[in-house]
mmCIF file of C-alpha atoms and ligand atoms in Angstrom:
data_model
loop_
_atom_site.group_PDB
_atom_site.id
_atom_site.type_symbol
_atom_site.label_atom_id
_atom_site.label_comp_id
_atom_site.label_asym_id
_atom_site.label_seq_id
_atom_site.Cartn_x
_atom_site.Cartn_y
_atom_site.Cartn_z
ATOM 1 C CA MET A 1 36.729 101.490 48.274
ATOM 2 C CA LYS A 2 33.930 104.226 47.572
ATOM 3 C CA ILE A 3 30.882 102.839 48.570
ATOM 4 C CA ALA A 4 27.564 104.791 47.338
ATOM 5 C CA ARG A 5 23.931 104.589 48.146
ATOM 6 C CA TYR A 6 21.741 105.070 45.331
ATOM 7 C CA GLU A 7 18.229 104.593 43.475
ATOM 8 C CA ASP A 8 18.031 102.621 40.358
ATOM 9 C CA LYS A 9 15.086 102.499 38.787
ATOM 10 C CA GLY A 10 12.912 102.866 42.070
ATOM 11 C CA ARG A 11 15.147 100.857 44.348
ATOM 12 C CA VAL A 12 17.453 101.867 46.564
ATOM 13 C CA ARG A 13 20.830 99.899 46.571
ATOM 14 C CA TYR A 14 24.410 99.825 47.908
ATOM 15 C CA GLY A 15 27.155 100.008 45.344
ATOM 16 C CA LEU A 16 30.773 100.536 44.705
ATOM 17 C CA VAL A 17 32.060 103.340 42.739
ATOM 18 C CA ASP A 18 34.960 102.844 40.292
ATOM 19 C CA PRO A 19 38.271 104.635 41.179
ATOM 20 C CA GLU A 20 37.606 106.634 37.654
ATOM 21 C CA GLY A 21 34.064 107.683 39.154
ATOM 22 C CA GLY A 22 32.201 106.388 35.825
ATOM 23 C CA ASN A 23 30.493 103.407 37.217
ATOM 24 C CA VAL A 24 28.744 102.001 40.113
ATOM 25 C CA ARG A 25 28.793 98.291 40.867
ATOM 26 C CA GLU A 26 26.023 97.075 42.611
ATOM 27 C CA ILE A 27 26.650 95.116 46.059
ATOM 28 C CA ALA A 28 24.148 92.050 47.218
ATOM 29 C CA ALA A 29 23.764 93.087 51.037
ATOM 30 C CA ALA A 30 21.378 95.471 52.273
ATOM 31 C CA ASP A 31 24.101 97.314 53.860
ATOM 32 C CA PRO A 32 27.516 97.782 53.670
ATOM 33 C CA PHE A 33 28.865 97.093 57.260
ATOM 34 C CA GLY A 34 29.662 93.248 56.498
ATOM 35 C CA ARG A 35 30.593 91.408 53.519
ATOM 36 C CA VAL A 36 30.665 93.288 50.385
ATOM 37 C CA GLU A 37 30.201 91.308 47.210
ATOM 38 C CA ALA A 38 29.353 92.442 43.971
ATOM 39 C CA THR A 39 25.857 91.328 42.437
ATOM 40 C CA GLY A 40 27.239 91.913 38.612
ATOM 41 C CA VAL A 41 24.674 94.764 38.129
ATOM 42 C CA VAL A 42 26.923 97.516 37.015
ATOM 43 C CA ARG A 43 25.453 101.270 36.006
ATOM 44 C CA ARG A 44 26.786 104.340 34.702
ATOM 45 C CA ILE A 45 26.975 106.736 37.779
ATOM 46 C CA GLU A 46 24.848 109.475 35.812
ATOM 47 C CA GLU A 47 21.970 106.780 35.737
ATOM 48 C CA VAL A 48 21.292 106.271 39.009
ATOM 49 C CA ARG A 49 20.479 108.975 41.949
ATOM 50 C CA LEU A 50 22.906 109.274 44.764
ATOM 51 C CA LEU A 51 21.617 109.177 48.111
ATOM 52 C CA ALA A 52 23.236 110.079 51.369
ATOM 53 C CA PRO A 53 25.585 107.157 51.622
ATOM 54 C CA VAL A 54 24.064 106.034 54.830
ATOM 55 C CA VAL A 55 20.887 106.565 56.985
ATOM 56 C CA PRO A 56 22.286 107.276 60.543
ATOM 57 C CA GLY A 57 20.648 106.330 63.735
ATOM 58 C CA LYS A 58 22.026 109.329 64.975
ATOM 59 C CA ILE A 59 24.507 112.286 63.814
ATOM 60 C CA VAL A 60 26.706 113.163 66.737
ATOM 61 C CA ALA A 61 28.248 116.664 65.856
ATOM 62 C CA VAL A 62 31.334 118.525 67.288
ATOM 63 C CA GLY A 63 30.873 122.231 68.089
ATOM 64 C CA LEU A 64 34.442 124.521 67.938
ATOM 65 C CA ASN A 65 36.708 121.516 67.070
ATOM 66 C CA TYR A 66 38.859 124.363 65.064
ATOM 67 C CA ARG A 67 40.800 126.800 66.771
ATOM 68 C CA ASP A 68 40.307 129.507 64.184
ATOM 69 C CA HIS A 69 36.830 128.854 63.813
ATOM 70 C CA ALA A 70 36.254 129.119 67.627
ATOM 71 C CA ARG A 71 38.124 132.233 67.493
ATOM 72 C CA GLU A 72 35.943 133.617 64.465
ATOM 73 C CA MET A 73 32.861 132.739 67.222
ATOM 74 C CA GLY A 74 34.619 134.625 69.582
ATOM 75 C CA LYS A 75 35.046 131.488 71.778
ATOM 76 C CA MET A 76 37.931 129.078 72.761
ATOM 77 C CA ILE A 77 38.404 125.417 71.995
ATOM 78 C CA PRO A 78 36.492 123.752 74.764
ATOM 79 C CA GLU A 79 38.580 121.744 77.151
ATOM 80 C CA GLU A 80 36.321 118.447 76.397
ATOM 81 C CA PRO A 81 34.855 118.018 72.921
ATOM 82 C CA LEU A 82 31.515 120.106 72.826
ATOM 83 C CA LEU A 83 28.755 117.659 71.471
ATOM 84 C CA PHE A 84 25.456 117.765 70.016
ATOM 85 C CA LEU A 85 22.842 115.953 68.136
ATOM 86 C CA LYS A 86 21.714 116.823 64.773
ATOM 87 C CA ALA A 87 18.322 115.116 64.042
ATOM 88 C CA PRO A 88 18.426 112.166 61.464
ATOM 89 C CA SER A 89 15.459 113.532 60.073
ATOM 90 C CA ALA A 90 17.655 116.461 58.652
ATOM 91 C CA LEU A 91 19.460 114.102 56.399
ATOM 92 C CA ASN A 92 19.784 115.174 52.917
ATOM 93 C CA ASP A 93 21.121 113.749 49.717
ATOM 94 C CA PRO A 94 23.929 114.795 46.920
ATOM 95 C CA GLY A 95 22.117 117.316 44.771
ATOM 96 C CA GLY A 96 19.167 117.658 47.346
ATOM 97 C CA GLU A 97 17.579 120.922 48.318
ATOM 98 C CA ILE A 98 18.307 122.868 51.222
ATOM 99 C CA VAL A 99 15.107 124.628 52.613
ATOM 100 C CA TYR A 100 15.597 128.046 54.067
ATOM 101 C CA PRO A 101 13.254 127.987 56.657
ATOM 102 C CA SER A 102 11.311 131.084 57.231
ATOM 103 C CA GLN A 103 11.692 131.229 60.977
ATOM 104 C CA SER A 104 15.406 132.118 60.408
ATOM 105 C CA GLN A 105 17.050 135.022 58.863
ATOM 106 C CA ARG A 106 20.410 133.945 58.950
ATOM 107 C CA VAL A 107 21.494 130.263 57.599
ATOM 108 C CA ASP A 108 25.244 129.064 57.719
ATOM 109 C CA TYR A 109 27.003 126.444 55.644
ATOM 110 C CA GLU A 110 29.487 124.700 57.928
ATOM 111 C CA ALA A 111 31.999 122.093 55.732
ATOM 112 C CA GLU A 112 32.957 118.693 57.605
ATOM 113 C CA LEU A 113 34.588 115.864 57.360
ATOM 114 C CA ALA A 114 31.914 113.058 58.509
ATOM 115 C CA VAL A 115 32.765 109.767 59.949
ATOM 116 C CA VAL A 116 30.633 106.807 59.412
ATOM 117 C CA ILE A 117 30.852 103.973 62.119
ATOM 118 C CA GLY A 118 31.131 100.602 60.796
ATOM 119 C CA ARG A 119 31.153 98.712 64.061
ATOM 120 C CA LYS A 120 29.393 99.042 67.337
ATOM 121 C CA ALA A 121 31.547 101.023 69.566
ATOM 122 C CA LYS A 122 31.208 101.754 73.562
ATOM 123 C CA ASN A 123 34.090 102.709 75.505
ATOM 124 C CA VAL A 124 36.583 102.575 72.575
ATOM 125 C CA GLU A 125 40.230 103.764 72.974
ATOM 126 C CA GLU A 126 41.763 106.238 70.839
ATOM 127 C CA ARG A 127 44.181 103.602 69.433
ATOM 128 C CA ASN A 128 41.584 101.291 68.703
ATOM 129 C CA ALA A 129 39.307 103.796 67.074
ATOM 130 C CA ALA A 130 39.813 103.058 63.264
ATOM 131 C CA ALA A 131 38.484 99.449 63.583
ATOM 132 C CA HIS A 132 35.277 100.840 64.231
ATOM 133 C CA ILE A 133 35.148 103.237 61.476
ATOM 134 C CA LEU A 134 33.745 102.172 58.142
ATOM 135 C CA GLY A 135 34.813 105.092 56.350
ATOM 136 C CA TYR A 136 34.589 108.883 55.840
ATOM 137 C CA THR A 137 32.383 111.417 53.554
ATOM 138 C CA CYS A 138 31.396 115.229 53.863
ATOM 139 C CA ILE A 139 28.654 116.877 55.562
ATOM 140 C CA ASN A 140 27.307 120.403 55.527
ATOM 141 C CA ASP A 141 26.101 120.863 59.111
ATOM 142 C CA VAL A 142 23.850 123.724 58.253
ATOM 143 C CA THR A 143 22.985 125.849 60.840
ATOM 144 C CA ALA A 144 20.099 128.638 61.496
ATOM 145 C CA ARG A 145 22.729 130.976 63.260
ATOM 146 C CA ASP A 146 20.404 133.499 64.584
ATOM 147 C CA LEU A 147 18.090 130.970 66.312
ATOM 148 C CA GLN A 148 21.514 129.049 67.680
ATOM 149 C CA VAL A 149 22.213 132.438 69.331
ATOM 150 C CA LYS A 150 18.581 132.868 70.656
ATOM 151 C CA ASP A 151 18.219 129.566 71.822
ATOM 152 C CA VAL A 152 21.515 129.017 73.214
ATOM 153 C CA GLN A 153 21.439 125.321 72.930
ATOM 154 C CA TYR A 154 21.267 123.656 69.061
ATOM 155 C CA THR A 155 18.387 121.281 68.458
ATOM 156 C CA ARG A 156 16.226 123.782 66.353
ATOM 157 C CA ALA A 157 19.111 125.632 64.817
ATOM 158 C CA LYS A 158 20.779 122.278 63.498
ATOM 159 C CA GLY A 159 17.554 120.433 63.055
ATOM 160 C CA PHE A 160 15.542 121.830 60.422
ATOM 161 C CA ASP A 161 14.605 119.141 57.707
ATOM 162 C CA THR A 162 17.171 119.205 54.974
ATOM 163 C CA PHE A 163 20.216 120.769 57.231
ATOM 164 C CA ALA A 164 22.193 117.580 57.030
ATOM 165 C CA PRO A 165 23.696 117.013 53.527
ATOM 166 C CA LEU A 166 25.634 114.023 53.412
ATOM 167 C CA GLY A 167 27.969 112.405 50.850
ATOM 168 C CA PRO A 168 28.638 111.903 48.012
ATOM 169 C CA TRP A 169 29.811 108.391 49.100
ATOM 170 C CA ILE A 170 31.841 106.998 52.000
ATOM 171 C CA VAL A 171 35.332 106.337 51.532
ATOM 172 C CA THR A 172 37.370 103.409 53.174
ATOM 173 C CA GLY A 173 40.980 103.142 53.979
ATOM 174 C CA PHE A 174 40.947 107.078 54.417
ATOM 175 C CA ASP A 175 43.607 109.078 56.618
ATOM 176 C CA PRO A 176 41.731 111.715 58.313
ATOM 177 C CA THR A 177 44.600 113.518 60.076
ATOM 178 C CA GLU A 178 45.662 115.487 57.140
ATOM 179 C CA ALA A 179 42.651 116.120 54.693
ATOM 180 C CA SER A 180 41.792 119.356 53.295
ATOM 181 C CA VAL A 181 37.795 120.769 54.202
ATOM 182 C CA ARG A 182 36.644 123.390 51.745
ATOM 183 C CA CYS A 183 33.134 125.201 51.213
ATOM 184 C CA LEU A 184 32.474 126.775 48.032
ATOM 185 C CA VAL A 185 29.279 129.019 47.363
ATOM 186 C CA ASN A 186 28.283 129.599 43.805
ATOM 187 C CA GLY A 187 31.978 128.375 42.841
ATOM 188 C CA GLU A 188 33.813 130.757 45.440
ATOM 189 C CA VAL A 189 35.999 129.551 48.094
ATOM 190 C CA ARG A 190 34.537 130.272 51.625
ATOM 191 C CA GLN A 191 36.286 127.834 54.025
ATOM 192 C CA ASP A 192 39.489 126.140 53.155
ATOM 193 C CA GLY A 193 40.772 124.180 56.462
ATOM 194 C CA ASN A 194 42.566 121.093 57.101
ATOM 195 C CA THR A 195 41.830 118.366 59.586
ATOM 196 C CA ARG A 196 45.304 118.507 60.842
ATOM 197 C CA GLU A 197 43.943 121.832 62.749
ATOM 198 C CA MET A 198 41.509 119.938 64.733
ATOM 199 C CA GLY A 199 41.436 120.243 68.322
ATOM 200 C CA ALA A 200 40.262 116.865 69.268
ATOM 201 C CA SER A 201 41.086 114.198 66.612
ATOM 202 C CA VAL A 202 38.429 111.765 64.892
ATOM 203 C CA TYR A 203 40.218 108.767 67.040
ATOM 204 C CA ARG A 204 40.010 111.080 70.230
ATOM 205 C CA LEU A 205 36.331 111.930 69.166
ATOM 206 C CA VAL A 206 35.242 108.075 68.628
ATOM 207 C CA GLU A 207 37.016 107.596 72.177
ATOM 208 C CA PHE A 208 34.897 110.470 73.938
ATOM 209 C CA ILE A 209 31.891 110.171 72.379
ATOM 210 C CA SER A 210 31.641 106.378 73.000
ATOM 211 C CA SER A 211 32.474 106.575 76.570
ATOM 212 C CA VAL A 212 29.108 108.722 76.644
ATOM 213 C CA MET A 213 26.858 106.809 74.308
ATOM 214 C CA THR A 214 27.235 103.614 72.029
ATOM 215 C CA LEU A 215 27.760 104.177 68.404
ATOM 216 C CA PHE A 216 26.177 102.023 66.098
ATOM 217 C CA PRO A 217 26.964 100.858 62.480
ATOM 218 C CA GLY A 218 25.809 103.851 60.450
ATOM 219 C CA ASP A 219 25.486 106.472 62.950
ATOM 220 C CA VAL A 220 27.741 109.536 61.597
ATOM 221 C CA ILE A 221 30.136 111.941 63.455
ATOM 222 C CA ALA A 222 30.021 115.502 62.329
ATOM 223 C CA THR A 223 33.635 116.528 63.357
ATOM 224 C CA GLY A 224 33.364 120.260 63.423
ATOM 225 C CA THR A 225 34.141 123.104 60.959
ATOM 226 C CA PRO A 226 36.889 124.922 59.945
ATOM 227 C CA PRO A 227 37.086 128.999 59.966
ATOM 228 C CA GLY A 228 35.256 130.719 57.361
ATOM 229 C CA VAL A 229 31.679 130.369 58.054
ATOM 230 C CA GLY A 230 29.132 132.370 56.362
ATOM 231 C CA SER A 231 25.713 132.730 55.331
ATOM 232 C CA LEU A 232 23.689 131.133 52.600
ATOM 233 C CA HIS A 233 21.061 132.747 50.868
ATOM 234 C CA VAL A 234 17.977 131.174 48.612
ATOM 235 C CA GLY A 235 19.343 130.493 45.130
ATOM 236 C CA ASP A 236 22.842 129.776 46.295
ATOM 237 C CA VAL A 237 24.745 126.548 45.148
ATOM 238 C CA VAL A 238 26.825 125.351 48.378
ATOM 239 C CA THR A 239 29.687 122.525 47.567
ATOM 240 C CA ILE A 240 31.724 120.725 50.470
ATOM 241 C CA GLU A 241 34.782 119.230 49.630
ATOM 242 C CA VAL A 242 37.160 117.149 51.409
ATOM 243 C CA GLY A 243 40.400 116.254 49.962
ATOM 244 C CA GLY A 244 40.332 112.474 48.802
ATOM 245 C CA ILE A 245 36.772 112.117 48.913
ATOM 246 C CA GLY A 246 34.829 114.197 46.757
ATOM 247 C CA ALA A 247 32.504 116.904 46.555
ATOM 248 C CA LEU A 248 28.806 117.321 47.875
ATOM 249 C CA THR A 249 26.659 119.783 46.277
ATOM 250 C CA ASN A 250 23.235 121.330 47.166
ATOM 251 C CA ARG A 251 21.180 124.376 46.341
ATOM 252 C CA VAL A 252 19.253 126.397 48.508
ATOM 253 C CA VAL A 253 15.676 126.866 48.163
ATOM 254 C CA ALA A 254 12.740 129.113 49.348
ATOM 255 C CA PRO A 255 10.618 127.460 52.044
HETATM 256 MG MG1 MG B 1 29.273 122.242 62.828
#
């Protein structure tokens, strides 16, 4: 299933996107974590405005989870996953504008596979992790790199409003172990990785994170970025693509 969240005539709804992608079928429930039943209302996908497919209580992100990205940052993959939190207020929609903050001179894209939690997870073992995952989508972990270096920790650099584009929809029944993760800027490929190059797998991350903090339905895990990170400029159009999921496109605008 492809689960979308969208605005239809001023109302926010969840719906299921057809396999061909042309239509979205509204579901009755206020969220996609329980039973999903169609109401019978069907819209063309162009008729609605896609929103970030979930409103997370928290976004748990993983640093340096791809060996070659760690190397390009002059680091090693950490022994244990390196976690940080991205402010939920940074959430941005497919097609939304990324606002380049005046405090930064260097804003980077980071293409990542995003995990959407479907069932409360506390101390979940790796082998049981899949049962706690609703599905997967794309996230751009936009980062003010100069401020990340200056501050040492990541709250400001990763936390600006609009710095967490998420979408375009959640794909269920998806295999996260071998998916391409790409970033394109103005149509040019800048990152071209695969989740098989991750240090800690998605299931290991659920185990590790849920041993620290409870994950709730709707929480998002940003699983780290492959090599090729680089800067964005005002006017750029940036697309994150995960094979088998879709494309998440945003434009960078001046403050
Ligand atoms: Mg990242």
